[in-house]
Amino acid sequence: MAAKRGPADPGRRERIMAATQRLLLEEGIGGLSHRAVAREAGVPLGSTTYYFETLDDLLDGATRRLTEQYAHWLHEWGAGLGDPSPAELVEHLADLVETQLAGSRAELVLSFELMSAAMRRPELRPAAVLYAETEREVIAAHTDPHTARALVLVLDGILLQSLAARTPPSREEITAPLAALLTPEG
Amino acid sequence: MAAKRGPADPGRRERIMAATQRLLLEEGIGGLSHRAVAREAGVPLGSTTYYFETLDDLLDGATRRLTEQYAHWLHEWGAGLGDPSPAELVEHLADLVETQLAGSRAELVLSFELMSAAMRRPELRPAAVLYAETEREVIAAHTDPHTARALVLVLDGILLQSLAARTPPSREEITAPLAALLTPEG
DNA sequence: CGAATTTATGTACGGCCGTACACAATCACG
DNA sequence: CGTGATTGTGTACGGCCGTACATAAATTCG
């Protein structure tokens, strides 16, 4: 029963998954289709339905991988932070925002797309919630839990509005609300 | 086959618009189609394309109306607030969050859907940005501009995460980050 | 009353979609 | 080699889509 038979092309499945992630980042959830994935992966249409029976399997798998990759990246970012003062943490967080807005725009857009999609599709919730959860963990390593939660809310708000806006925020528009939480006296 | 006809049916256009708004709230942007609108409005398919040449016209019109309605409602909410102390403002804002989460869930979900859609479709930006803009104006009437901006970011973050989460936030989860900005000493 | 014009609609075209499924290719094993 | 079992694919079905457009009804005007 469990005997292994037939030709194994383990790279195939992986290539399809990777193509799905690429497609999601480029076109968003709405751009996902068996046909588009097959085109992007360079495999026949039948392959995508063979390895991933339904389109949701494809979406779930790709979003889980993408969010886990992001979580890993963010943890590493937090680990390289040392032991900053509140004022320094403000600057580090502002750097983070600017870095992401400049270099990870597609990932950010997808994360918010995922959040709003999760509001109508409960099966996407776990992946959507993982973003904020990870941010909270990483920041909580450098401040108290309450402040960490508030900081995450502010960060999400900044990113959300910056992505929807026509122009990127100034440095001061980023640091001011963060400083209001971390260095309220000055 | 058709019954009554005539150029004078001024309600027609309006009924289509209203049906579009209803459909958007119920099904989201992805659920919008000429056919679905026609069904919802009880008009023939040809009518929707006659009054609104393209689907985007329909979407733009409906989102503009919905956001303006929300802006109006929020201004009225702000006007009925009196002159609260910071501690009272925290409670009022928490009430606002709870009210919206309980009674305007569809509107909120759509607003975030609109934000994330605007990240890929610039023509939706004006409507998307109006939400935060209005919140800022209304709150700025009761505190300084910097704090108002930070409060809006926190509010958006709270709503975003609450809608994506499985369970609604506790009162304390709402008030704590607001109080961190408004009453940092206590 | 006709004729021109405006208003409204039914239908059809071409396209993309998810997915089922008959069928081909490949391999394990006797 | 043969013979299943397993893996992989091309194709086709039914459905929903946006939108163009011929045509019908109502109104307007000479």
Coordinates of C-alpha atoms (C1' of nucleotides) in Angstrom, one line a residue:
Chain A
M1 CA 0.0 0.0 0.0
A2 CA 2.6 2.5 1.0
A3 CA 5.0 1.1 -1.5
K4 CA 6.6 3.8 -3.6
R5 CA 5.9 3.5 -7.3
G6 CA 6.0 5.5 -10.4
P7 CA 8.2 8.3 -11.5
A8 CA 8.9 10.9 -8.9
D9 CA 9.5 14.5 -10.0
P10 CA 9.7 16.1 -6.6
G11 CA 10.9 19.4 -8.1
R12 CA 7.6 19.7 -10.0
R13 CA 5.4 20.3 -7.0
E14 CA 7.9 22.8 -5.6
R15 CA 8.1 24.7 -8.9
I16 CA 4.4 25.0 -8.9
M17 CA 4.3 26.3 -5.4
A18 CA 7.1 28.8 -6.1
A19 CA 5.3 30.0 -9.2
T20 CA 2.1 30.5 -7.1
Q21 CA 4.0 32.7 -4.6
R22 CA 5.5 34.8 -7.4
L23 CA 2.1 35.2 -9.0
L24 CA 0.5 36.2 -5.8
L25 CA 3.1 38.8 -5.1
E26 CA 2.8 40.2 -8.6
E27 CA -0.9 40.0 -9.3
G28 CA -2.6 39.6 -5.9
I29 CA -5.1 37.1 -4.8
G30 CA -7.5 38.0 -7.7
G31 CA -4.9 37.1 -10.2
L32 CA -4.6 33.5 -9.1
S33 CA -5.9 30.8 -11.4
H34 CA -4.8 27.3 -12.3
R35 CA -4.0 28.5 -15.8
A36 CA -1.9 31.5 -14.7
V37 CA 0.0 29.3 -12.3
A38 CA 0.7 26.7 -14.9
R39 CA 1.9 29.4 -17.3
E40 CA 4.2 30.9 -14.7
A41 CA 5.6 27.5 -13.7
G42 CA 6.0 26.3 -17.2
V43 CA 4.0 23.2 -16.6
P44 CA 0.8 21.9 -18.3
L45 CA -2.6 22.9 -16.9
G46 CA -3.3 19.4 -15.8
S47 CA -0.2 19.5 -13.5
T48 CA -1.5 22.2 -11.2
T49 CA -4.8 20.4 -10.7
Y50 CA -2.9 17.1 -10.2
Y51 CA -0.6 18.4 -7.4
F52 CA -3.2 20.7 -5.9
E53 CA -6.7 19.4 -6.3
T54 CA -8.4 22.7 -5.7
L55 CA -7.4 26.3 -6.2
D56 CA -7.8 27.0 -2.5
D57 CA -5.2 24.3 -1.7
L58 CA -2.8 26.3 -3.9
L59 CA -3.7 29.6 -2.2
D60 CA -3.5 28.2 1.3
G61 CA -0.2 26.6 0.7
A62 CA 1.4 29.7 -0.9
T63 CA 0.1 32.1 1.7
R64 CA 1.2 29.9 4.6
R65 CA 4.7 29.7 3.1
L66 CA 4.9 33.5 2.4
T67 CA 3.7 34.4 5.9
E68 CA 6.2 32.0 7.5
Q69 CA 9.0 33.4 5.4
Y70 CA 8.1 36.9 6.5
A71 CA 7.8 35.8 10.1
H72 CA 11.3 34.3 9.9
W73 CA 12.7 37.4 8.3
L74 CA 11.2 39.7 11.0
H75 CA 12.5 37.5 13.8
E76 CA 16.0 37.9 12.4
W77 CA 15.5 41.6 12.1
G78 CA 14.5 41.7 15.8
A79 CA 17.4 39.6 16.8
G80 CA 19.9 41.9 15.1
L81 CA 18.6 44.9 17.1
G82 CA 20.7 44.7 20.2
D83 CA 19.3 46.5 23.2
P84 CA 18.1 49.9 22.0
S85 CA 16.8 52.7 24.1
P86 CA 13.3 53.9 23.5
A87 CA 14.5 56.7 21.3
E88 CA 16.7 54.3 19.4
L89 CA 13.8 51.9 19.0
V90 CA 11.8 54.6 17.4
E91 CA 14.4 55.1 14.8
H92 CA 14.8 51.3 14.2
L93 CA 11.1 50.9 13.7
A94 CA 11.0 53.9 11.3
D95 CA 13.9 52.3 9.4
L96 CA 11.9 49.1 9.2
V97 CA 8.9 50.9 7.8
E98 CA 10.9 52.7 5.2
T99 CA 12.8 49.6 4.2
Q100 CA 9.6 47.6 3.7
L101 CA 7.9 50.4 1.9
A102 CA 10.8 50.7 -0.5
G103 CA 11.8 47.1 -0.9
S104 CA 9.0 44.8 0.0
R105 CA 6.0 46.6 -1.4
A106 CA 4.6 43.6 -3.0
E107 CA 4.8 41.6 0.2
L108 CA 3.1 44.3 2.1
V109 CA 0.3 44.8 -0.3
L110 CA -0.3 41.1 -0.3
S111 CA -0.4 40.9 3.4
F112 CA -3.1 43.5 3.6
E113 CA -5.0 41.9 0.7
L114 CA -4.8 38.7 2.8
M115 CA -6.1 40.5 5.8
S116 CA -9.1 41.8 4.0
A117 CA -9.7 38.5 2.3
A118 CA -9.6 36.7 5.6
M119 CA -12.6 38.9 6.7
R120 CA -14.8 37.0 4.3
R121 CA -12.9 33.7 4.2
P122 CA -12.2 32.3 7.6
E123 CA -9.8 29.7 6.3
L124 CA -7.3 32.5 5.5
R125 CA -7.4 33.8 9.0
P126 CA -4.4 31.9 10.4
A127 CA -2.1 33.3 7.8
A128 CA -3.5 36.8 8.1
V129 CA -3.2 36.9 11.9
L130 CA 0.4 35.6 11.9
Y131 CA 1.7 38.9 10.6
A132 CA 0.6 41.0 13.5
E133 CA 1.3 38.2 15.9
T134 CA 4.9 38.0 14.8
E135 CA 5.4 41.8 14.9
R136 CA 4.1 41.8 18.4
E137 CA 6.5 39.0 19.5
V138 CA 9.5 40.7 18.0
I139 CA 8.8 44.1 19.4
A140 CA 7.8 42.7 22.8
A141 CA 11.4 41.6 23.1
H142 CA 12.4 45.3 23.4
T143 CA 9.6 46.9 25.4
D144 CA 6.7 46.0 27.6
P145 CA 3.8 44.0 26.3
H146 CA 1.3 46.8 26.3
T147 CA 3.5 49.2 24.5
A148 CA 4.4 46.5 22.0
R149 CA 0.7 45.9 21.2
A150 CA 0.1 49.6 20.7
L151 CA 3.2 49.9 18.5
V152 CA 2.1 47.1 16.3
L153 CA -1.3 48.8 15.8
V154 CA 0.5 52.0 14.9
L155 CA 2.9 50.3 12.5
D156 CA 0.1 48.5 10.7
G157 CA -1.8 51.8 10.5
I158 CA 1.2 53.6 9.0
L159 CA 1.8 50.8 6.5
L160 CA -1.8 50.6 5.5
Q161 CA -2.3 54.2 4.9
S162 CA 1.1 54.7 3.2
L163 CA 0.3 51.9 0.7
A164 CA -3.1 53.3 -0.1
A165 CA -1.8 56.9 -0.4
R166 CA -0.2 58.4 -3.5
T167 CA 3.0 59.4 -1.9
P168 CA 5.2 57.8 0.8
P169 CA 5.2 59.3 4.3
S170 CA 7.9 61.6 5.5
R171 CA 10.3 60.4 8.1
E172 CA 8.6 62.6 10.7
E173 CA 5.2 61.2 9.8
I174 CA 6.6 57.8 10.7
T175 CA 8.5 58.7 13.8
A176 CA 6.0 61.0 15.4
P177 CA 3.3 58.5 16.3
L178 CA 5.9 55.9 17.3
A179 CA 7.6 58.4 19.6
A180 CA 4.3 59.4 21.1
L181 CA 4.2 55.8 22.5
L182 CA 7.9 55.3 23.3
T183 CA 9.1 58.7 24.4
P184 CA 6.0 60.6 25.5
E185 CA 7.9 63.1 27.6
G186 CA 10.2 64.5 24.8
Chain B
M1 CA -41.8 40.9 -23.9
A2 CA -41.1 43.8 -21.7
A3 CA -44.0 45.5 -20.0
K4 CA -43.7 49.2 -19.5
R5 CA -41.2 51.4 -21.2
G6 CA -40.4 55.0 -21.5
P7 CA -37.7 57.6 -21.1
A8 CA -39.1 58.9 -17.9
D9 CA -38.0 56.5 -15.2
P10 CA -35.8 58.6 -13.0
G11 CA -35.8 56.1 -10.3
R12 CA -34.1 53.5 -12.4
R13 CA -30.6 54.9 -12.3
E14 CA -30.9 55.4 -8.5
R15 CA -32.2 51.9 -8.0
I16 CA -29.2 50.5 -9.8
M17 CA -26.9 52.6 -7.7
A18 CA -28.5 51.5 -4.5
A19 CA -28.4 47.9 -5.6
T20 CA -24.7 48.2 -6.3
Q21 CA -24.1 49.6 -2.8
R22 CA -26.0 46.7 -1.3
L23 CA -24.2 44.2 -3.3
L24 CA -20.8 45.7 -2.4
L25 CA -21.6 45.5 1.3
E26 CA -22.8 42.0 1.1
E27 CA -20.4 40.4 -1.3
G28 CA -17.4 42.7 -1.5
I29 CA -15.7 44.1 -4.6
G30 CA -15.1 40.7 -6.0
G31 CA -18.9 40.0 -6.1
L32 CA -19.6 42.9 -8.3
S33 CA -20.8 42.2 -11.9
H34 CA -23.2 43.7 -14.3
R35 CA -25.3 40.6 -14.0
A36 CA -25.4 40.5 -10.2
V37 CA -26.3 44.2 -10.0
A38 CA -29.1 43.8 -12.5
R39 CA -30.5 40.8 -10.6
E40 CA -30.3 42.7 -7.3
A41 CA -31.9 45.8 -8.7
G42 CA -34.6 43.8 -10.6
V43 CA -33.7 45.4 -13.9
P44 CA -32.6 43.8 -17.2
L45 CA -28.9 43.3 -17.9
G46 CA -29.0 45.9 -20.6
S47 CA -30.0 48.6 -18.1
T48 CA -26.9 48.5 -16.0
T49 CA -24.7 48.9 -19.1
Y50 CA -27.0 51.6 -20.3
Y51 CA -26.8 53.8 -17.3
F52 CA -23.2 52.9 -16.4
E53 CA -21.2 52.2 -19.4
T54 CA -18.4 50.3 -17.7
L55 CA -18.2 48.2 -14.5
D56 CA -15.7 50.7 -13.1
D57 CA -18.2 53.5 -13.4
L58 CA -20.5 51.5 -11.2
L59 CA -17.8 50.7 -8.7
D60 CA -16.5 54.2 -8.6
G61 CA -19.9 55.7 -8.1
A62 CA -21.0 53.3 -5.4
T63 CA -17.7 53.6 -3.4
R64 CA -17.8 57.3 -3.6
R65 CA -21.4 57.4 -2.2
L66 CA -20.6 54.9 0.5
T67 CA -17.5 56.7 1.7
E68 CA -19.3 60.0 1.7
Q69 CA -22.2 58.5 3.7
Y70 CA -19.7 57.2 6.2
A71 CA -17.9 60.5 6.3
H72 CA -21.1 62.3 7.0
W73 CA -22.1 59.8 9.7
L74 CA -18.7 60.2 11.4
H75 CA -18.8 64.0 11.4
E76 CA -22.2 63.8 13.1
W77 CA -20.8 61.4 15.7
G78 CA -17.9 63.9 16.4
A79 CA -20.3 66.8 16.6
G80 CA -22.3 65.0 19.3
L81 CA -19.3 64.5 21.4
G82 CA -19.3 67.7 23.4
D83 CA -15.9 68.6 25.0
P84 CA -14.5 65.5 26.6
S85 CA -11.4 65.2 28.7
P86 CA -8.7 62.9 27.4
A87 CA -9.9 60.1 29.6
E88 CA -13.5 60.6 28.4
L89 CA -12.3 60.7 24.8
V90 CA -10.7 57.3 25.3
E91 CA -14.0 55.9 26.3
H92 CA -15.9 57.6 23.4
L93 CA -13.4 56.2 20.9
A94 CA -13.7 52.7 22.4
D95 CA -17.5 53.0 22.2
L96 CA -17.1 54.0 18.5
V97 CA -14.9 50.9 17.8
E98 CA -17.4 48.6 19.6
T99 CA -20.4 50.1 17.9
Q100 CA -18.8 49.8 14.5
L101 CA -17.6 46.2 15.0
A102 CA -21.1 45.2 16.2
G103 CA -23.3 47.1 13.8
S104 CA -21.3 48.2 10.8
R105 CA -19.2 45.2 10.1
A106 CA -20.0 45.1 6.4
E107 CA -19.1 48.7 6.0
L108 CA -15.8 48.2 7.8
V109 CA -14.9 45.2 5.8
L110 CA -15.6 47.0 2.6
S111 CA -13.5 49.9 3.7
F112 CA -10.5 47.8 4.2
E113 CA -11.2 45.9 1.0
L114 CA -11.2 49.2 -0.7
M115 CA -7.9 50.2 0.9
S116 CA -6.2 47.1 -0.3
A117 CA -7.8 47.3 -3.7
A118 CA -6.6 50.9 -4.0
M119 CA -3.0 49.6 -3.6
R120 CA -3.3 48.1 -7.1
R121 CA -5.9 50.4 -8.6
P122 CA -5.0 54.0 -8.3
E123 CA -8.4 55.2 -9.3
L124 CA -9.8 53.9 -6.1
R125 CA -7.4 55.9 -3.9
P126 CA -9.5 59.0 -3.3
A127 CA -12.3 56.9 -1.8
A128 CA -9.9 54.8 0.2
V129 CA -8.0 57.8 1.6
L130 CA -11.2 59.6 2.6
Y131 CA -11.8 57.2 5.5
A132 CA -8.7 58.0 7.4
E133 CA -8.9 61.7 6.4
T134 CA -12.3 62.0 7.9
E135 CA -11.4 60.2 11.0
R136 CA -8.4 62.6 11.4
E137 CA -10.6 65.7 11.0
V138 CA -13.2 64.5 13.4
I139 CA -10.7 63.5 16.1
A140 CA -8.6 66.6 15.6
A141 CA -11.5 68.7 16.8
H142 CA -10.9 67.2 20.2
T143 CA -7.1 67.0 20.6
D144 CA -4.0 68.2 19.0
P145 CA -3.1 67.3 15.4
H146 CA -0.2 65.0 16.2
T147 CA -2.2 63.0 18.7
A148 CA -5.1 62.9 16.3
R149 CA -3.0 61.3 13.6
A150 CA -1.6 58.7 16.0
L151 CA -5.1 57.9 17.3
V152 CA -6.3 57.3 13.7
L153 CA -3.4 54.9 13.1
V154 CA -4.3 53.1 16.3
L155 CA -8.0 53.0 15.5
D156 CA -7.4 51.6 12.0
G157 CA -5.0 49.0 13.4
I158 CA -7.5 47.9 16.0
L159 CA -10.3 47.6 13.5
L160 CA -8.1 45.9 10.9
Q161 CA -6.9 43.2 13.4
S162 CA -10.3 42.8 15.0
L163 CA -12.0 42.1 11.7
A164 CA -9.3 39.6 10.6
A165 CA -9.4 37.9 14.0
R166 CA -11.7 35.2 15.1
T167 CA -13.0 36.9 18.2
P168 CA -13.8 40.5 19.0
P169 CA -11.4 42.5 21.2
S170 CA -12.0 43.0 24.9
R171 CA -12.8 46.5 26.1
E172 CA -9.3 46.7 27.6
E173 CA -7.6 45.7 24.4
I174 CA -9.3 48.7 22.8
T175 CA -8.8 51.3 25.5
A176 CA -5.2 50.4 26.5
P177 CA -3.5 51.6 23.3
L178 CA -5.8 54.6 23.0
A179 CA -5.0 55.6 26.6
A180 CA -1.3 55.1 26.0
L181 CA -1.6 58.1 23.6
L182 CA -4.2 60.2 25.4
T183 CA -3.5 59.6 29.1
P184 CA 0.2 58.4 29.2
E185 CA 0.6 59.4 32.9
G186 CA -2.2 57.3 34.4
Chain C
dC1 C1' -50.9 61.7 -38.3
dG2 C1' -46.1 60.3 -39.6
dA3 C1' -41.1 60.7 -39.0
dA4 C1' -37.1 61.5 -36.3
dT5 C1' -35.2 60.9 -31.9
dT6 C1' -34.4 59.3 -27.5
dT7 C1' -34.7 55.6 -24.2
dA8 C1' -34.4 50.9 -23.1
dT9 C1' -33.6 45.9 -23.7
dG10 C1' -32.6 41.0 -25.3
dT11 C1' -29.2 38.5 -27.2
dA12 C1' -25.0 37.1 -28.7
dC13 C1' -19.7 37.0 -29.1
dG14 C1' -15.3 36.0 -27.4
dG15 C1' -12.8 35.1 -23.3
dC16 C1' -11.3 33.2 -19.0
dC17 C1' -12.5 30.2 -15.4
dG18 C1' -12.4 25.5 -12.3
dT19 C1' -12.3 21.1 -12.7
dA20 C1' -13.5 16.4 -14.3
dC21 C1' -11.7 12.7 -16.8
dA22 C1' -10.2 9.6 -20.6
dC23 C1' -6.0 8.5 -21.9
dA24 C1' -0.7 8.2 -22.4
dA25 C1' 3.6 7.5 -20.3
dT26 C1' 6.4 5.5 -16.9
dC27 C1' 7.9 2.3 -13.6
dA28 C1' 7.8 -2.0 -10.2
dC29 C1' 7.9 -6.6 -10.2
dG30 C1' 7.3 -11.3 -11.6
Chain D
dC1 C1' 9.4 -9.9 -21.5
dG2 C1' 4.5 -8.9 -19.7
dT3 C1' 1.3 -6.8 -16.7
dG4 C1' -0.5 -4.0 -13.5
dA5 C1' -0.2 0.0 -10.8
dT6 C1' 0.9 4.7 -10.6
dT7 C1' 2.0 9.2 -12.4
dG8 C1' 1.1 12.8 -15.5
dT9 C1' -1.4 15.5 -19.3
dG10 C1' -4.6 17.3 -23.2
dT11 C1' -9.0 18.3 -23.9
dA12 C1' -13.5 19.5 -23.2
dC13 C1' -17.7 20.8 -20.5
dG14 C1' -20.5 24.1 -18.3
dG15 C1' -20.5 28.5 -16.3
dC16 C1' -19.9 33.4 -15.5
dC17 C1' -18.0 37.4 -17.2
dG18 C1' -17.9 42.4 -19.8
dT19 C1' -19.7 44.6 -23.3
dA20 C1' -21.3 45.6 -28.1
dC21 C1' -25.2 46.2 -30.8
dA22 C1' -29.5 45.4 -33.5
dT23 C1' -33.9 46.4 -32.4
dA24 C1' -38.1 47.7 -30.1
dA25 C1' -40.9 51.1 -27.6
dA26 C1' -42.0 55.7 -26.2
dT27 C1' -41.7 60.5 -26.9
dT28 C1' -41.1 64.7 -29.5
dC29 C1' -42.0 67.6 -33.1
dG30 C1' -43.3 69.1 -37.8

